[in-house]
Amino acid sequence: TTTTTTTAANSTNAGNITSNTVITLGTPIFIENDKTVNLRSSVVNGSRILEASYVGNGAVKEVSFTAKGFDFIATKPDGGIYSQGRTTIMTKDNNERADYVFQAIAHYDADGRLRGNGAAFFSTNSTGKLAIVKNLVIVYKDEATRGGNIKTVGWEWK
């Protein structure tokens, strides 16, 4: 269980947004473990990117799911990593599904692991177990090994 608290700096140009607000993320509501199953390089608008596809499983708000998705990964000139993609999650009985799109920034640590932070935006037409993710937004941390194992932990953004 992890609790993260963030305090926004006081701003003189905050408009209608309350300044100096404490945001508590609380306990993670999302955990996903994936394995990269395909990786290929391509060129988009003159830039080389990696396209990764993956499969996995996890739980969101205590509802178990399987997952499959893809990620477009670009290395920035400063060595940082930018990624964006889409994932489909399905209940274990395959009766319900939801999708999320995500964007993240990351970097390689000295141990060779890729560590990142991002946001995911969920959508579904489900009226059953996965209805809980309709319009859900999570902020997350993830970690990928050189072997293609990825762990993502996320908190609901309200």
mmCIF file of C-alpha atoms in Angstrom:
data_model
loop_
_atom_site.group_PDB
_atom_site.id
_atom_site.type_symbol
_atom_site.label_atom_id
_atom_site.label_comp_id
_atom_site.label_asym_id
_atom_site.label_seq_id
_atom_site.Cartn_x
_atom_site.Cartn_y
_atom_site.Cartn_z
ATOM 1 C CA THR A 1 0.000 0.000 0.000
ATOM 2 C CA THR A 2 1.411 3.357 -1.043
ATOM 3 C CA THR A 3 0.117 6.829 -0.272
ATOM 4 C CA THR A 4 1.430 9.773 -2.247
ATOM 5 C CA THR A 5 0.705 13.405 -1.387
ATOM 6 C CA THR A 6 1.431 16.266 -3.756
ATOM 7 C CA THR A 7 1.239 19.964 -2.912
ATOM 8 C CA ALA A 8 0.805 22.429 -5.749
ATOM 9 C CA ALA A 9 2.869 25.598 -5.558
ATOM 10 C CA ASN A 10 1.045 28.839 -4.818
ATOM 11 C CA SER A 11 0.400 30.656 -8.089
ATOM 12 C CA THR A 12 -0.452 34.276 -8.756
ATOM 13 C CA ASN A 13 -2.181 33.363 -12.039
ATOM 14 C CA ALA A 14 -4.282 30.400 -10.972
ATOM 15 C CA GLY A 15 -7.557 31.722 -12.410
ATOM 16 C CA ASN A 16 -10.469 29.619 -11.133
ATOM 17 C CA ILE A 17 -8.215 26.784 -9.991
ATOM 18 C CA THR A 18 -7.638 26.696 -6.260
ATOM 19 C CA SER A 19 -3.969 27.237 -5.513
ATOM 20 C CA ASN A 20 -1.836 25.689 -2.777
ATOM 21 C CA THR A 21 -4.039 22.558 -2.830
ATOM 22 C CA VAL A 22 -2.932 19.259 -1.311
ATOM 23 C CA ILE A 23 -3.750 16.244 -3.475
ATOM 24 C CA THR A 24 -3.678 12.827 -1.830
ATOM 25 C CA LEU A 25 -3.588 9.919 -4.224
ATOM 26 C CA GLY A 26 -4.161 7.260 -1.553
ATOM 27 C CA THR A 27 -4.043 3.539 -2.215
ATOM 28 C CA PRO A 28 -3.451 2.353 -5.807
ATOM 29 C CA ILE A 29 -6.639 1.117 -7.522
ATOM 30 C CA PHE A 30 -4.917 -0.302 -10.599
ATOM 31 C CA ILE A 31 -2.181 -2.905 -11.026
ATOM 32 C CA GLU A 32 -1.221 -4.484 -14.343
ATOM 33 C CA ASN A 33 1.558 -6.949 -15.206
ATOM 34 C CA ASP A 34 2.407 -7.316 -18.891
ATOM 35 C CA LYS A 35 4.870 -9.121 -21.132
ATOM 36 C CA THR A 36 6.055 -7.685 -24.446
ATOM 37 C CA VAL A 37 5.245 -10.180 -27.211
ATOM 38 C CA ASN A 38 6.369 -8.246 -30.291
ATOM 39 C CA LEU A 39 8.725 -5.353 -30.879
ATOM 40 C CA ARG A 40 9.455 -3.713 -34.202
ATOM 41 C CA SER A 41 11.086 -0.539 -35.388
ATOM 42 C CA SER A 42 9.502 1.855 -37.874
ATOM 43 C CA VAL A 43 9.764 5.442 -39.078
ATOM 44 C CA VAL A 44 6.937 7.923 -38.481
ATOM 45 C CA ASN A 45 7.248 11.489 -39.801
ATOM 46 C CA GLY A 46 10.989 10.970 -40.193
ATOM 47 C CA SER A 47 11.538 9.761 -36.624
ATOM 48 C CA ARG A 48 12.399 6.203 -35.618
ATOM 49 C CA ILE A 49 9.956 4.682 -33.129
ATOM 50 C CA LEU A 50 9.439 1.285 -31.552
ATOM 51 C CA GLU A 51 6.072 -0.395 -31.741
ATOM 52 C CA ALA A 52 5.524 -2.816 -28.865
ATOM 53 C CA SER A 53 2.591 -5.145 -28.383
ATOM 54 C CA TYR A 54 1.974 -6.870 -25.071
ATOM 55 C CA VAL A 55 -0.379 -9.134 -23.145
ATOM 56 C CA GLY A 56 -0.983 -9.372 -19.428
ATOM 57 C CA ASN A 57 -3.377 -9.291 -16.544
ATOM 58 C CA GLY A 58 -4.241 -7.198 -13.533
ATOM 59 C CA ALA A 59 -6.974 -5.674 -11.439
ATOM 60 C CA VAL A 60 -8.756 -2.342 -11.344
ATOM 61 C CA LYS A 61 -10.833 -1.485 -8.287
ATOM 62 C CA GLU A 62 -10.547 -5.177 -7.331
ATOM 63 C CA VAL A 63 -11.984 -6.433 -10.653
ATOM 64 C CA SER A 64 -9.572 -8.877 -12.317
ATOM 65 C CA PHE A 65 -8.883 -8.590 -16.033
ATOM 66 C CA THR A 66 -6.705 -9.782 -18.881
ATOM 67 C CA ALA A 67 -5.076 -7.185 -21.109
ATOM 68 C CA LYS A 68 -3.638 -6.753 -24.572
ATOM 69 C CA GLY A 69 -2.364 -3.597 -26.145
ATOM 70 C CA PHE A 70 0.233 -1.683 -28.078
ATOM 71 C CA ASP A 71 2.640 1.127 -27.318
ATOM 72 C CA PHE A 72 4.489 3.543 -29.620
ATOM 73 C CA ILE A 73 7.816 4.471 -28.030
ATOM 74 C CA ALA A 74 10.081 7.341 -29.102
ATOM 75 C CA THR A 75 13.446 8.400 -27.715
ATOM 76 C CA LYS A 76 13.730 12.160 -27.285
ATOM 77 C CA PRO A 77 16.977 14.042 -28.106
ATOM 78 C CA ASP A 78 17.769 14.344 -24.374
ATOM 79 C CA GLY A 79 17.586 10.547 -23.981
ATOM 80 C CA GLY A 80 14.162 10.577 -22.348
ATOM 81 C CA ILE A 81 11.415 8.278 -23.579
ATOM 82 C CA TYR A 82 7.916 9.290 -24.704
ATOM 83 C CA SER A 83 5.226 6.664 -25.220
ATOM 84 C CA GLN A 84 1.572 6.484 -26.066
ATOM 85 C CA GLY A 85 -0.749 3.593 -26.746
ATOM 86 C CA ARG A 86 -4.002 1.765 -26.236
ATOM 87 C CA THR A 87 -4.968 -1.241 -24.138
ATOM 88 C CA THR A 88 -8.072 -3.418 -24.100
ATOM 89 C CA ILE A 89 -8.964 -5.095 -20.819
ATOM 90 C CA MET A 90 -11.469 -7.934 -20.471
ATOM 91 C CA THR A 91 -13.011 -9.621 -17.482
ATOM 92 C CA LYS A 92 -11.646 -13.111 -16.848
ATOM 93 C CA ASP A 93 -14.842 -14.630 -18.312
ATOM 94 C CA ASN A 94 -14.411 -12.456 -21.478
ATOM 95 C CA ASN A 95 -17.965 -11.095 -21.143
ATOM 96 C CA GLU A 96 -17.000 -7.455 -20.663
ATOM 97 C CA ARG A 97 -14.374 -5.155 -22.057
ATOM 98 C CA ALA A 98 -13.019 -1.668 -21.621
ATOM 99 C CA ASP A 99 -10.291 0.311 -23.315
ATOM 100 C CA TYR A 100 -7.811 2.868 -22.139
ATOM 101 C CA VAL A 101 -5.442 5.175 -23.940
ATOM 102 C CA PHE A 102 -2.293 6.384 -22.255
ATOM 103 C CA GLN A 103 0.682 8.697 -22.527
ATOM 104 C CA ALA A 104 3.870 8.564 -20.484
ATOM 105 C CA ILE A 105 7.377 9.879 -20.123
ATOM 106 C CA ALA A 106 10.203 7.672 -18.892
ATOM 107 C CA HIS A 107 13.940 7.253 -18.510
ATOM 108 C CA TYR A 108 16.425 4.410 -18.183
ATOM 109 C CA ASP A 109 17.994 4.014 -14.759
ATOM 110 C CA ALA A 110 21.552 2.785 -14.131
ATOM 111 C CA ASP A 111 20.166 -0.735 -13.532
ATOM 112 C CA GLY A 112 18.816 -0.848 -17.119
ATOM 113 C CA ARG A 113 15.165 -0.630 -16.119
ATOM 114 C CA LEU A 114 12.854 1.787 -17.876
ATOM 115 C CA ARG A 115 10.860 3.758 -15.277
ATOM 116 C CA GLY A 116 8.043 6.097 -16.209
ATOM 117 C CA ASN A 117 5.057 8.160 -15.173
ATOM 118 C CA GLY A 118 1.873 8.639 -17.117
ATOM 119 C CA ALA A 119 -1.860 9.012 -17.308
ATOM 120 C CA ALA A 120 -4.513 6.634 -18.665
ATOM 121 C CA PHE A 121 -8.051 7.464 -19.772
ATOM 122 C CA PHE A 122 -10.657 4.679 -19.702
ATOM 123 C CA SER A 123 -13.851 4.151 -21.683
ATOM 124 C CA THR A 124 -16.399 1.348 -21.756
ATOM 125 C CA ASN A 125 -19.999 0.550 -22.637
ATOM 126 C CA SER A 126 -20.089 -2.115 -19.936
ATOM 127 C CA THR A 127 -22.994 -2.125 -17.488
ATOM 128 C CA GLY A 128 -21.511 -4.947 -15.403
ATOM 129 C CA LYS A 129 -18.266 -5.306 -13.450
ATOM 130 C CA LEU A 130 -16.240 -3.060 -15.734
ATOM 131 C CA ALA A 131 -18.759 -0.209 -15.575
ATOM 132 C CA ILE A 132 -16.565 1.099 -12.727
ATOM 133 C CA VAL A 133 -13.950 2.272 -15.246
ATOM 134 C CA LYS A 134 -16.295 4.396 -17.342
ATOM 135 C CA ASN A 135 -14.573 7.796 -17.693
ATOM 136 C CA LEU A 136 -11.920 6.764 -15.149
ATOM 137 C CA VAL A 137 -8.617 8.632 -15.205
ATOM 138 C CA ILE A 138 -5.564 7.227 -13.480
ATOM 139 C CA VAL A 139 -2.057 8.535 -12.983
ATOM 140 C CA TYR A 140 0.516 5.805 -12.844
ATOM 141 C CA LYS A 141 4.102 4.689 -12.414
ATOM 142 C CA ASP A 142 5.496 1.847 -14.446
ATOM 143 C CA GLU A 143 8.679 -0.138 -14.735
ATOM 144 C CA ALA A 144 9.916 -2.295 -17.601
ATOM 145 C CA THR A 145 12.793 -4.759 -17.571
ATOM 146 C CA ARG A 146 15.069 -5.424 -20.540
ATOM 147 C CA GLY A 147 13.317 -8.796 -20.786
ATOM 148 C CA GLY A 148 10.019 -7.084 -21.623
ATOM 149 C CA ASN A 149 8.221 -7.490 -18.285
ATOM 150 C CA ILE A 150 6.185 -4.415 -17.371
ATOM 151 C CA LYS A 151 4.528 -3.565 -14.058
ATOM 152 C CA THR A 152 2.123 -0.623 -13.788
ATOM 153 C CA VAL A 153 0.614 0.762 -10.577
ATOM 154 C CA GLY A 154 -2.036 3.494 -10.803
ATOM 155 C CA TRP A 155 -4.086 5.852 -8.669
ATOM 156 C CA GLU A 156 -7.468 7.347 -9.491
ATOM 157 C CA TRP A 157 -7.361 11.026 -10.391
ATOM 158 C CA LYS A 158 -10.499 12.736 -9.133
#
